[in-house]
Amino acid sequence: MKTNKTLIATLLLTAAFAGQALAECEVNLRSADTHPDGYPTVEAVKKMGELLKERSGGRICVEVLHSAQLGEEKDTIEQTQFGVIDMNRVSLGPFNNIVEETQVVSLPYIFRSVEHMHQVMDGEIGQEIMAAFQPHDLVGLAFYDSGSRSFYNSQKPITSMADITGMKFRVMQSDIFVDMVAALGGNATPMPYGEVYSSIQTGVIDGAENNWPSYDSSGHFEVAKYYTLDEHLIVPEILVMAKKSWDALTPEDQALVAQAAKDSVPVMRELWSAREAESEAKMRAAGVEIVENVDKTPFIEAMVPVYEKYVTTDKLKDLVTRIQATE
Ligand code: GTR
């Protein structure tokens, strides 16, 4: 009897604490991510949530819905614009057809290195691109890393551009990437990330392109073991918030959100570097055939028509010139 009473008391106390914890969380920001739990982007947004909860005295929480629980990137972007999803961590690639300014940082070989990309995104140009999300009902909070993307396929080692002729690749949902593959002599199919594994497996496509951590965590290496380090894209990623969710916050809380997002960037960069090295080592150990010293010059030269097609307005021309001039 006594034990029962203790048990009931304990249960009541636990329930009271749980209730209190929930009640404290006045605002719960749901954040989408296509990547699995533990991936650097997912962990960085969780970290942002921890900082925010702490600094708001437990009032504002972030719930990261990873593993594409809320859908594929293109759909979650729309839902974030509508305010159905509060926050979203996405590549800038799928934004190309919505926010024109993101096209310049999605151009192949626009960045000479990840350091060059950091210089650009951490400075004035990054701020301008961030501001360009506002008219599309989104508030840009932070840019994250994504290393560099290279081609992989199930058929053969790609040692030069000529090997790409006639091959079929999946690309992210943006016209630039379709034209990029065409300029190299291949065929591209824009497709949601979640469909790539089975499409390679069933031979609908020969391969895709991505960075080491995505190639690893998606399991694509299991069905496409030839990876060529041509590093054609260094596309930054972004954490955005629905304007609707942003407007529902007080200016003080908006400042807390912005600061927590900013503070998650160095955390993300550290997680990213570690994960990139870890995934690369894992892929090598798994027997992936890597083509390392591919001559990038023909790849770079082949991109001239892509730049000509997309860099057409004065605004975009100016951005490209300033990016190229950034040390
Ligand atoms: C990853 C990126 C994702 C997604 C994916 C893709 O590198 O982090 O946000 O864009 O690539 O290829 O769809």
Tab-separated table of N, CA, C and O in Angstrom, residues 273-325:
chain	number	residue	atom	x	y	z
A	273	SER	N	33.307	19.622	-40.930
A	273	SER	CA	34.674	19.188	-41.248
A	273	SER	C	34.920	17.781	-40.726
A	273	SER	O	35.502	16.950	-41.429
A	274	ALA	N	34.473	17.539	-39.499
A	274	ALA	CA	34.700	16.216	-38.906
A	274	ALA	C	33.959	15.150	-39.700
A	274	ALA	O	34.505	14.098	-40.044
A	275	ARG	N	32.703	15.458	-40.041
A	275	ARG	CA	31.877	14.473	-40.730
A	275	ARG	C	32.363	14.209	-42.158
A	275	ARG	O	32.317	13.076	-42.658
A	276	GLU	N	32.848	15.253	-42.806
A	276	GLU	CA	33.340	15.120	-44.170
A	276	GLU	C	34.529	14.143	-44.204
A	276	GLU	O	34.570	13.223	-45.028
A	277	ALA	N	35.463	14.334	-43.267
A	277	ALA	CA	36.642	13.468	-43.212
A	277	ALA	C	36.234	12.030	-42.867
A	277	ALA	O	36.733	11.064	-43.464
A	278	GLU	N	35.298	11.929	-41.945
A	278	GLU	CA	34.827	10.612	-41.498
A	278	GLU	C	34.140	9.859	-42.650
A	278	GLU	O	34.405	8.679	-42.896
A	279	SER	N	33.274	10.554	-43.374
A	279	SER	CA	32.551	9.915	-44.487
A	279	SER	C	33.504	9.523	-45.607
A	279	SER	O	33.374	8.450	-46.197
A	280	GLU	N	34.456	10.397	-45.905
A	280	GLU	CA	35.411	10.078	-46.973
A	280	GLU	C	36.186	8.804	-46.614
A	280	GLU	O	36.309	7.889	-47.441
A	281	ALA	N	36.643	8.737	-45.374
A	281	ALA	CA	37.397	7.549	-44.935
A	281	ALA	C	36.514	6.302	-45.002
A	281	ALA	O	36.946	5.229	-45.457
A	282	LYS	N	35.256	6.474	-44.603
A	282	LYS	CA	34.322	5.335	-44.622
A	282	LYS	C	34.082	4.844	-46.050
A	282	LYS	O	34.051	3.642	-46.317
A	283	MET	N	33.944	5.794	-46.984
A	283	MET	CA	33.703	5.429	-48.380
A	283	MET	C	34.908	4.704	-48.972
A	283	MET	O	34.771	3.741	-49.712
A	284	ARG	N	36.108	5.178	-48.621
A	284	ARG	CA	37.324	4.520	-49.120
A	284	ARG	C	37.383	3.094	-48.588
A	284	ARG	O	37.671	2.154	-49.333
A	285	ALA	N	37.067	2.941	-47.312
A	285	ALA	CA	37.120	1.616	-46.692
A	285	ALA	C	36.041	0.695	-47.256
A	285	ALA	O	36.195	-0.518	-47.290
A	286	ALA	N	34.935	1.297	-47.736
A	286	ALA	CA	33.824	0.498	-48.262
A	286	ALA	C	34.077	0.028	-49.696
A	286	ALA	O	33.227	-0.623	-50.303
A	287	GLY	N	35.216	0.406	-50.254
A	287	GLY	CA	35.563	-0.070	-51.599
A	287	GLY	C	35.088	0.796	-52.741
A	287	GLY	O	35.032	0.342	-53.888
A	288	VAL	N	34.753	2.066	-52.432
A	288	VAL	CA	34.357	2.977	-53.509
A	288	VAL	C	35.578	3.249	-54.385
A	288	VAL	O	36.681	3.423	-53.876
A	289	GLU	N	35.370	3.237	-55.700
A	289	GLU	CA	36.489	3.517	-56.616
A	289	GLU	C	36.527	5.003	-56.894
A	289	GLU	O	35.619	5.547	-57.531
A	290	ILE	N	37.572	5.650	-56.429
A	290	ILE	CA	37.638	7.105	-56.522
A	290	ILE	C	38.615	7.545	-57.607
A	290	ILE	O	39.742	7.086	-57.640
A	291	VAL	N	38.124	8.454	-58.479
A	291	VAL	CA	39.028	9.066	-59.464
A	291	VAL	C	39.424	10.409	-58.869
A	291	VAL	O	38.581	11.291	-58.685
A	292	GLU	N	40.711	10.538	-58.522
A	292	GLU	CA	41.114	11.722	-57.774
A	292	GLU	C	41.626	12.887	-58.608
A	292	GLU	O	41.157	13.981	-58.504
A	293	ASN	N	42.611	12.653	-59.445
A	293	ASN	CA	43.247	13.810	-60.080
A	293	ASN	C	42.668	14.125	-61.450
A	293	ASN	O	43.401	14.252	-62.422
A	294	VAL	N	41.353	14.264	-61.487
A	294	VAL	CA	40.712	14.575	-62.766
A	294	VAL	C	41.050	16.018	-63.174
A	294	VAL	O	41.078	16.914	-62.318
A	295	ASP	N	41.344	16.222	-64.450
A	295	ASP	CA	41.665	17.567	-64.945
A	295	ASP	C	40.368	18.370	-65.018
A	295	ASP	O	39.489	18.105	-65.841
A	296	LYS	N	40.257	19.395	-64.161
A	296	LYS	CA	39.004	20.160	-64.089
A	296	LYS	C	38.887	21.220	-65.185
A	296	LYS	O	37.796	21.731	-65.418
A	297	THR	N	40.001	21.542	-65.839
A	297	THR	CA	39.953	22.636	-66.824
A	297	THR	C	38.870	22.435	-67.894
A	297	THR	O	38.075	23.354	-68.116
A	298	PRO	N	38.767	21.277	-68.550
A	298	PRO	CA	37.693	21.126	-69.550
A	298	PRO	C	36.298	21.256	-68.937
A	298	PRO	O	35.388	21.799	-69.572
A	299	PHE	N	36.130	20.802	-67.700
A	299	PHE	CA	34.837	20.933	-67.018
A	299	PHE	C	34.507	22.421	-66.832
A	299	PHE	O	33.390	22.861	-67.087
A	300	ILE	N	35.493	23.173	-66.393
A	300	ILE	CA	35.284	24.606	-66.141
A	300	ILE	C	34.970	25.328	-67.457
A	300	ILE	O	34.029	26.118	-67.533
A	301	GLU	N	35.726	24.997	-68.492
A	301	GLU	CA	35.523	25.651	-69.796
A	301	GLU	C	34.142	25.331	-70.377
A	301	GLU	O	33.516	26.173	-71.015
A	302	ALA	N	33.674	24.129	-70.115
A	302	ALA	CA	32.361	23.716	-70.639
A	302	ALA	C	31.207	24.502	-70.009
A	302	ALA	O	30.085	24.476	-70.512
A	303	MET	N	31.482	25.200	-68.904
A	303	MET	CA	30.410	25.911	-68.205
A	303	MET	C	30.101	27.292	-68.770
A	303	MET	O	29.153	27.946	-68.345
A	304	VAL	N	30.882	27.750	-69.733
A	304	VAL	CA	30.659	29.083	-70.310
A	304	VAL	C	29.205	29.290	-70.771
A	304	VAL	O	28.560	30.261	-70.380
A	305	PRO	N	28.626	28.345	-71.544
A	305	PRO	CA	27.224	28.568	-71.966
A	305	PRO	C	26.233	28.593	-70.799
A	305	PRO	O	25.199	29.264	-70.883
A	306	VAL	N	26.555	27.893	-69.720
A	306	VAL	CA	25.653	27.902	-68.552
A	306	VAL	C	25.660	29.302	-67.924
A	306	VAL	O	24.607	29.867	-67.606
A	307	TYR	N	26.847	29.874	-67.786
A	307	TYR	CA	26.942	31.242	-67.243
A	307	TYR	C	26.207	32.219	-68.175
A	307	TYR	O	25.478	33.088	-67.726
A	308	GLU	N	26.408	32.025	-69.481
A	308	GLU	CA	25.768	32.938	-70.442
A	308	GLU	C	24.248	32.869	-70.358
A	308	GLU	O	23.553	33.853	-70.468
A	309	LYS	N	23.729	31.671	-70.123
A	309	LYS	CA	22.274	31.496	-70.070
A	309	LYS	C	21.666	32.096	-68.792
A	309	LYS	O	20.579	32.655	-68.829
A	310	TYR	N	22.369	31.968	-67.674
A	310	TYR	CA	21.765	32.391	-66.401
A	310	TYR	C	22.185	33.770	-65.907
A	310	TYR	O	21.412	34.445	-65.233
A	311	VAL	N	23.408	34.169	-66.211
A	311	VAL	CA	23.859	35.470	-65.693
A	311	VAL	C	23.506	36.529	-66.733
A	311	VAL	O	24.344	36.927	-67.538
A	312	THR	N	22.250	36.943	-66.731
A	312	THR	CA	21.769	37.822	-67.792
A	312	THR	C	21.432	39.235	-67.299
A	312	THR	O	21.602	40.194	-68.036
A	313	THR	N	20.947	39.367	-66.065
A	313	THR	CA	20.568	40.707	-65.603
A	313	THR	C	21.785	41.431	-65.009
A	313	THR	O	22.762	40.791	-64.618
A	314	ASP	N	21.674	42.755	-64.904
A	314	ASP	CA	22.777	43.551	-64.328
A	314	ASP	C	23.052	43.117	-62.892
A	314	ASP	O	24.194	43.042	-62.463
A	315	LYS	N	21.964	42.814	-62.177
A	315	LYS	CA	22.107	42.425	-60.771
A	315	LYS	C	22.957	41.154	-60.649
A	315	LYS	O	23.904	41.084	-59.872
A	316	LEU	N	22.634	40.144	-61.451
A	316	LEU	CA	23.367	38.877	-61.373
A	316	LEU	C	24.797	39.014	-61.888
A	316	LEU	O	25.729	38.444	-61.327
A	317	LYS	N	24.957	39.826	-62.942
A	317	LYS	CA	26.307	40.044	-63.489
A	317	LYS	C	27.196	40.676	-62.426
A	317	LYS	O	28.341	40.285	-62.231
A	318	ASP	N	26.606	41.664	-61.737
A	318	ASP	CA	27.361	42.370	-60.699
A	318	ASP	C	27.738	41.408	-59.562
A	318	ASP	O	28.875	41.407	-59.077
A	319	LEU	N	26.797	40.553	-59.169
A	319	LEU	CA	27.091	39.591	-58.097
A	319	LEU	C	28.225	38.646	-58.499
A	319	LEU	O	29.151	38.404	-57.732
A	320	VAL	N	28.149	38.135	-59.736
A	320	VAL	CA	29.185	37.202	-60.205
A	320	VAL	C	30.552	37.893	-60.225
A	320	VAL	O	31.546	37.345	-59.735
A	321	THR	N	30.588	39.123	-60.752
A	321	THR	CA	31.867	39.849	-60.811
A	321	THR	C	32.437	40.033	-59.410
A	321	THR	O	33.624	39.824	-59.158
A	322	ARG	N	31.554	40.421	-58.472
A	322	ARG	CA	32.044	40.660	-57.100
A	322	ARG	C	32.474	39.360	-56.425
A	322	ARG	O	33.428	39.344	-55.657
A	323	ILE	N	31.789	38.269	-56.708
A	323	ILE	CA	32.200	36.972	-56.104
A	323	ILE	C	33.574	36.597	-56.644
A	323	ILE	O	34.477	36.229	-55.893
A	324	GLN	N	33.729	36.729	-57.969
A	324	GLN	CA	35.022	36.339	-58.564
A	324	GLN	C	36.149	37.236	-58.070
A	324	GLN	O	37.292	36.786	-57.957
A	325	ALA	N	35.815	38.488	-57.726
A	325	ALA	CA	36.856	39.424	-57.268
A	325	ALA	C	37.167	39.246	-55.768
A	325	ALA	O	38.123	39.817	-55.261
